[in-house]
Amino acid sequence: MATADPQLSEMIEEEFLKCKICFELYKTPRILPCLHSYCEQCLAKMLEKGQGTICCPECRTKTYVQGNVSNIKTNFYIKGLLDLFESKRNKDAVCSVCQSCSDTFIQLPTLVRSFDTEDMEDEFDQNITGIASFENGDIVIADESNSIVKEFRQNGKTVGDTSVSEECCPCSVTVCGDTVYFSSTTKLYKITGDSDIIQINNLRGSQTSYPIASYKGKYIAVSEGAACTLSLYDPKGSLVDRVKPHGYHGGKFMFLAVNSREEFIVTDSAKKCIVLFTKTGEIINVCSSAGSGKFVPFSVCVDHRDNIYAVESGRIIQLSPKGEFQRVFVDFKDETFRPKLITADAFGHLIVTDKEGSIRLYKIKTFSIRMIE
């Protein structure tokens, strides 16, 4: 079986994963404006009290710090490499794309942009309950507290918003074709090009919320909670199919996504797992752990390569297209930002929002390292 060159691994660890101050593996790596990175605790020791400055030990550039060093940006490249080395240590490296060649494909998150969606005119603090993206990359969110569906460019510029009555305040949201759909209590709505809101169907059951997702402009999939089923509605609201994984009972379906092969990925809040199954109901995999510790999956999405991402206990984890846990993609445990919902666009971005409407865009960059026999 192919194995990684130990000398290459040692070189990467020595040159890129060790802090130049303490000479240990990075602990919470922070990147200065001069692009040099150090452990947060090392920077804290260097912070000049009273002046609020840090002098880079390598290039001597001074950085003015607002508050404490935890406000300095995290180096997500280094964090990603550390996660990769930890998950792959003492294991054979396997290509995450084809599962057979002698290359290792490393996917690292790069924080591209962040912005706040809160508006001065919002009456209440935001409660973001849905997020989706258009084919052109625009982002749409549902703010349940203010009964508004908002649309943004990826640079944070507001495209527009649609006020929704309190009787049908938006919960989950998706984009099917170029039309926005949202669920509210037991009803499914769409927003027309003229910003009119039209109810297109009543949903089965009596759940308090119905997460939704779409598939290639063909239908909207609705997660039906304790029934452990999905109902599929065409863009006009007609029921076209119902899907239930064979022999699956006792769970409670929550967030869902549909990959390019028309397979369904659903988080189960009762069984604390992620279920991957086909349209005919065949279960492909059930993921119920991501390393040690309690497993609590929440929002889920797929990227353009069908890799699966899920919000789980204050972090984002990555699963293979077959639903097998691979690694922690981004860990927010050292930050005030707490991820709630995620989606992915066609341009290789992972889009993350917290409850209050702060949005972060990560570019999913793929690197390959040649392995030797």
Tab-separated table of C-alpha atoms in Angstrom, residues 9-284:
chain	number	residue	atom	x	y	z
A	9	SER	CA	6.307	14.702	6.435
A	10	GLU	CA	9.080	15.669	8.835
A	11	MET	CA	10.108	18.582	6.605
A	12	ILE	CA	6.550	19.914	6.382
A	13	GLU	CA	6.114	19.568	10.136
A	14	GLU	CA	9.421	21.315	10.891
A	15	GLU	CA	9.092	24.148	8.360
A	16	PHE	CA	5.376	24.894	8.453
A	17	LEU	CA	3.820	23.496	11.614
A	18	LYS	CA	6.205	24.661	14.342
A	19	CYS	CA	6.107	28.088	15.931
A	20	LYS	CA	9.353	30.051	15.511
A	21	ILE	CA	9.115	31.319	19.086
A	22	CYS	CA	8.482	28.193	21.174
A	23	PHE	CA	9.623	25.687	18.475
A	24	GLU	CA	6.657	23.463	19.281
A	25	LEU	CA	3.693	22.520	17.093
A	26	TYR	CA	1.390	25.504	16.785
A	27	LYS	CA	-1.280	25.950	19.434
A	28	THR	CA	-4.015	28.275	18.099
A	29	PRO	CA	-1.899	29.773	15.262
A	30	ARG	CA	-2.452	33.505	14.674
A	31	ILE	CA	-1.235	35.325	11.570
A	32	LEU	CA	0.160	38.882	11.770
A	33	PRO	CA	-0.340	41.458	8.983
A	34	CYS	CA	3.279	40.802	7.946
A	35	LEU	CA	2.112	37.196	7.243
A	36	HIS	CA	4.264	35.568	9.929
A	37	SER	CA	2.426	33.212	12.264
A	38	TYR	CA	2.907	32.287	15.908
A	39	CYS	CA	1.048	30.570	18.741
A	40	GLU	CA	-1.545	32.746	20.418
A	41	GLN	CA	0.083	32.208	23.809
A	42	CYS	CA	3.496	33.198	22.413
A	43	LEU	CA	2.071	36.413	20.976
A	44	ALA	CA	0.370	37.148	24.287
A	45	LYS	CA	3.775	37.096	25.996
A	46	MET	CA	5.150	39.512	23.401
A	47	LEU	CA	2.314	42.034	23.635
A	48	GLU	CA	3.726	45.291	24.928
A	49	LYS	CA	1.461	46.318	27.763
A	50	GLY	CA	0.218	49.892	27.596
A	51	GLN	CA	1.252	50.285	23.964
A	52	GLY	CA	-0.841	47.485	22.491
A	53	THR	CA	1.824	46.491	19.959
A	54	ILE	CA	3.635	43.335	18.935
A	55	CYS	CA	7.017	43.462	17.224
A	56	CYS	CA	7.403	40.513	14.823
A	57	PRO	CA	10.539	38.580	15.856
A	58	GLU	CA	11.334	37.730	12.225
A	59	CYS	CA	10.821	40.956	10.264
A	60	ARG	CA	10.498	43.477	13.151
A	61	THR	CA	7.220	44.857	11.778
A	62	LYS	CA	5.048	46.361	14.490
A	63	THR	CA	1.405	45.336	14.744
A	64	TYR	CA	-1.148	47.310	16.721
A	65	VAL	CA	-3.512	44.959	18.533
A	66	GLN	CA	-7.049	45.942	19.447
A	67	GLY	CA	-7.804	44.375	22.806
A	68	ASN	CA	-5.989	41.044	23.164
A	69	VAL	CA	-4.204	38.725	20.747
A	70	SER	CA	-7.325	36.578	20.278
A	71	ASN	CA	-8.521	39.352	17.935
A	72	ILE	CA	-5.641	38.581	15.546
A	73	LYS	CA	-6.789	36.417	12.628
A	74	THR	CA	-6.413	32.650	12.858
A	75	ASN	CA	-4.120	31.047	10.251
A	76	PHE	CA	-6.519	28.504	8.754
A	77	TYR	CA	-3.867	27.047	6.419
A	78	ILE	CA	-1.781	25.972	9.399
A	79	LYS	CA	-4.880	24.842	11.318
A	80	GLY	CA	-5.919	22.701	8.367
A	81	LEU	CA	-2.472	21.135	8.057
A	82	LEU	CA	-2.380	20.403	11.780
A	83	ASP	CA	-5.784	18.692	11.548
A	84	LEU	CA	-4.591	16.695	8.542
A	85	PHE	CA	-1.374	15.547	10.184
A	86	GLU	CA	-3.228	14.554	13.329
A	87	SER	CA	-5.839	12.530	11.428
A	88	LYS	CA	-3.304	10.899	9.090
A	89	ARG	CA	-0.533	10.233	11.582
A	90	ASN	CA	0.466	6.571	11.551
A	91	LYS	CA	-2.101	5.839	8.852
A	92	ASP	CA	-1.723	5.173	5.145
A	93	ALA	CA	-2.716	8.161	3.039
A	94	VAL	CA	-5.473	7.541	0.496
A	95	CYS	CA	-6.726	9.765	-2.304
A	96	SER	CA	-9.994	11.337	-1.105
A	97	VAL	CA	-11.241	11.771	-4.663
A	98	CYS	CA	-10.729	8.434	-6.419
A	99	GLN	CA	-9.762	6.196	-3.451
A	100	SER	CA	-7.280	4.290	-5.634
A	101	CYS	CA	-4.438	6.425	-7.022
A	102	SER	CA	-1.134	7.198	-5.320
A	103	ASP	CA	-1.846	10.872	-4.696
A	104	THR	CA	-3.045	12.414	-1.466
A	105	PHE	CA	-5.510	15.262	-2.029
A	106	ILE	CA	-5.474	17.792	0.806
A	107	GLN	CA	-8.414	20.153	1.115
A	108	LEU	CA	-7.688	23.241	3.204
A	109	PRO	CA	-10.073	26.055	4.089
A	110	THR	CA	-9.052	29.619	3.326
A	111	LEU	CA	-11.117	32.399	4.876
A	112	VAL	CA	-11.974	34.599	1.904
A	113	ARG	CA	-14.395	37.089	3.407
A	114	SER	CA	-16.703	37.755	6.323
A	115	PHE	CA	-19.560	40.212	6.720
A	116	ASP	CA	-22.553	40.967	8.897
A	117	THR	CA	-26.102	40.718	7.521
A	118	GLU	CA	-27.769	42.707	10.298
A	119	ASP	CA	-29.663	45.777	9.124
A	120	MET	CA	-30.361	48.988	11.016
A	121	GLU	CA	-34.044	48.540	10.212
A	122	ASP	CA	-34.257	45.096	11.810
A	123	GLU	CA	-36.707	45.260	14.678
A	124	PHE	CA	-35.299	42.303	16.603
A	125	ASP	CA	-31.961	40.562	16.942
A	126	GLN	CA	-31.551	38.239	14.006
A	127	ASN	CA	-32.234	34.509	14.233
A	128	ILE	CA	-30.924	32.940	11.042
A	129	THR	CA	-32.774	29.682	10.398
A	130	GLY	CA	-31.949	29.044	6.735
A	131	ILE	CA	-29.177	29.616	4.198
A	132	ALA	CA	-28.748	28.733	0.520
A	133	SER	CA	-26.936	29.978	-2.582
A	134	PHE	CA	-27.892	30.831	-6.148
A	135	GLU	CA	-26.032	29.445	-9.171
A	136	ASN	CA	-24.272	32.820	-9.563
A	137	GLY	CA	-22.977	32.633	-5.991
A	138	ASP	CA	-25.428	35.053	-4.361
A	139	ILE	CA	-26.398	34.098	-0.824
A	140	VAL	CA	-29.924	33.978	0.581
A	141	ILE	CA	-30.766	33.712	4.283
A	142	ALA	CA	-33.970	33.416	6.300
A	143	ASP	CA	-34.254	35.634	9.386
A	144	GLU	CA	-37.082	34.143	11.414
A	145	SER	CA	-37.076	36.810	14.151
A	146	ASN	CA	-37.670	39.680	11.712
A	147	SER	CA	-39.730	37.660	9.179
A	148	ILE	CA	-37.373	38.574	6.318
A	149	VAL	CA	-35.657	36.693	3.500
A	150	LYS	CA	-32.439	38.531	2.534
A	151	GLU	CA	-30.167	38.170	-0.481
A	152	PHE	CA	-26.505	39.219	-0.640
A	153	ARG	CA	-23.577	39.249	-3.017
A	154	GLN	CA	-20.510	37.370	-1.813
A	155	ASN	CA	-18.851	40.689	-1.024
A	156	GLY	CA	-21.610	41.410	1.499
A	157	LYS	CA	-23.526	43.892	-0.668
A	158	THR	CA	-27.284	43.639	-0.179
A	159	VAL	CA	-29.203	42.616	-3.292
A	160	GLY	CA	-32.629	42.891	-1.718
A	161	ASP	CA	-34.928	41.538	0.933
A	162	THR	CA	-38.485	40.303	1.081
A	163	SER	CA	-40.621	40.973	4.137
A	164	VAL	CA	-42.757	38.030	5.144
A	165	SER	CA	-45.861	38.254	7.294
A	166	GLU	CA	-45.714	36.892	10.819
A	167	GLU	CA	-48.265	34.273	9.793
A	168	CYS	CA	-45.707	32.690	7.441
A	169	CYS	CA	-42.329	33.752	8.882
A	170	PRO	CA	-39.501	31.886	7.124
A	171	CYS	CA	-37.750	28.888	8.583
A	172	SER	CA	-35.607	26.834	6.191
A	173	VAL	CA	-34.779	28.251	2.744
A	174	THR	CA	-33.504	26.886	-0.571
A	175	VAL	CA	-33.042	27.966	-4.190
A	176	CYS	CA	-34.584	25.794	-6.899
A	177	GLY	CA	-33.616	27.059	-10.339
A	178	ASP	CA	-33.626	30.818	-9.847
A	179	THR	CA	-36.541	30.867	-7.378
A	180	VAL	CA	-36.363	31.085	-3.596
A	181	TYR	CA	-38.519	28.675	-1.576
A	182	PHE	CA	-38.988	28.611	2.170
A	183	SER	CA	-40.866	26.567	4.728
A	184	SER	CA	-42.939	28.023	7.547
A	185	THR	CA	-44.653	25.825	10.121
A	186	THR	CA	-46.493	23.244	7.956
A	187	LYS	CA	-46.500	25.198	4.683
A	188	LEU	CA	-44.183	25.574	1.698
A	189	TYR	CA	-43.876	28.965	-0.046
A	190	LYS	CA	-42.066	30.490	-2.993
A	191	ILE	CA	-41.000	34.080	-3.672
A	192	THR	CA	-41.676	35.270	-7.199
A	193	GLY	CA	-39.528	37.645	-9.218
A	194	ASP	CA	-41.891	40.450	-8.149
A	195	SER	CA	-41.282	39.564	-4.469
A	196	ASP	CA	-44.778	38.134	-4.125
A	197	ILE	CA	-45.112	35.265	-1.654
A	198	ILE	CA	-47.180	32.300	-2.800
A	199	GLN	CA	-48.047	29.212	-0.802
A	200	ILE	CA	-47.594	26.167	-3.008
A	201	ASN	CA	-48.441	23.292	-0.656
A	202	ASN	CA	-49.264	22.066	2.834
A	203	LEU	CA	-46.630	19.788	4.324
A	204	ARG	CA	-47.265	16.415	5.930
A	205	GLY	CA	-47.356	16.004	9.678
A	206	SER	CA	-47.204	18.586	12.432
A	207	GLN	CA	-43.501	19.334	12.878
A	208	THR	CA	-42.484	22.711	14.297
A	209	SER	CA	-39.946	23.110	11.472
A	210	TYR	CA	-39.300	21.515	8.094
A	211	PRO	CA	-35.748	21.801	6.722
A	212	ILE	CA	-35.666	21.868	2.914
A	213	ALA	CA	-33.132	21.473	0.089
A	214	SER	CA	-33.327	21.376	-3.705
A	215	TYR	CA	-31.973	19.196	-6.493
A	216	LYS	CA	-30.822	20.726	-9.802
A	217	GLY	CA	-33.930	22.870	-10.196
A	218	LYS	CA	-36.100	19.745	-10.429
A	219	TYR	CA	-37.645	19.488	-6.971
A	220	ILE	CA	-37.613	20.647	-3.350
A	221	ALA	CA	-36.897	17.927	-0.784
A	222	VAL	CA	-38.607	18.337	2.602
A	223	SER	CA	-37.348	16.611	5.755
A	224	GLU	CA	-40.251	15.188	7.772
A	225	GLY	CA	-38.875	14.723	11.271
A	226	ALA	CA	-39.919	11.666	13.276
A	227	ALA	CA	-41.466	10.073	10.183
A	228	CYS	CA	-37.877	9.608	8.899
A	229	THR	CA	-39.054	10.380	5.379
A	230	LEU	CA	-38.477	12.989	2.688
A	231	SER	CA	-41.212	14.374	0.448
A	232	LEU	CA	-40.230	15.748	-2.947
A	233	TYR	CA	-42.212	18.599	-4.519
A	234	ASP	CA	-41.792	20.018	-8.012
A	235	PRO	CA	-41.374	23.818	-8.408
A	236	LYS	CA	-45.150	24.217	-8.711
A	237	GLY	CA	-45.765	22.403	-5.430
A	238	SER	CA	-46.978	19.042	-6.709
A	239	LEU	CA	-45.790	15.975	-4.796
A	240	VAL	CA	-43.564	13.889	-7.089
A	241	ASP	CA	-42.145	11.274	-4.700
A	242	ARG	CA	-41.545	10.182	-1.129
A	243	VAL	CA	-38.273	8.640	0.038
A	244	LYS	CA	-37.673	6.562	3.159
A	245	PRO	CA	-34.486	4.624	3.949
A	246	HIS	CA	-35.285	0.921	4.230
A	247	GLY	CA	-35.775	-0.314	7.787
A	248	TYR	CA	-34.898	3.024	9.364
A	249	HIS	CA	-36.997	3.895	12.432
A	250	GLY	CA	-36.833	5.741	15.736
A	251	GLY	CA	-34.997	8.810	14.488
A	252	LYS	CA	-35.866	12.412	13.775
A	253	PHE	CA	-34.725	13.808	10.429
A	254	MET	CA	-33.456	17.375	10.443
A	255	PHE	CA	-31.162	19.122	7.975
A	256	LEU	CA	-30.582	17.627	4.560
A	257	ALA	CA	-28.637	17.968	1.320
A	258	VAL	CA	-28.743	16.267	-2.088
A	259	ASN	CA	-25.541	15.396	-3.956
A	260	SER	CA	-24.930	15.227	-7.717
A	261	ARG	CA	-25.833	11.516	-7.808
A	262	GLU	CA	-29.246	12.286	-6.300
A	263	GLU	CA	-28.335	10.722	-2.974
A	264	PHE	CA	-29.699	12.228	0.235
A	265	ILE	CA	-27.665	13.253	3.267
A	266	VAL	CA	-29.727	13.847	6.416
A	267	THR	CA	-28.808	14.633	10.020
A	268	ASP	CA	-30.795	12.725	12.628
A	269	SER	CA	-31.205	14.719	15.865
A	270	ALA	CA	-32.588	11.735	17.825
A	271	LYS	CA	-30.023	9.098	16.869
A	272	LYS	CA	-27.207	11.677	16.644
A	273	CYS	CA	-25.945	10.569	13.260
A	274	ILE	CA	-25.704	11.464	9.573
A	275	VAL	CA	-27.521	9.135	7.160
A	276	LEU	CA	-26.638	8.783	3.465
A	277	PHE	CA	-29.167	6.949	1.296
A	278	THR	CA	-30.348	6.634	-2.293
A	279	LYS	CA	-33.605	7.749	-3.847
A	280	THR	CA	-34.764	4.115	-3.763
A	281	GLY	CA	-34.191	3.979	0.015
A	282	GLU	CA	-30.943	1.998	0.098
A	283	ILE	CA	-28.775	3.121	3.028
A	284	ILE	CA	-25.199	3.773	1.895
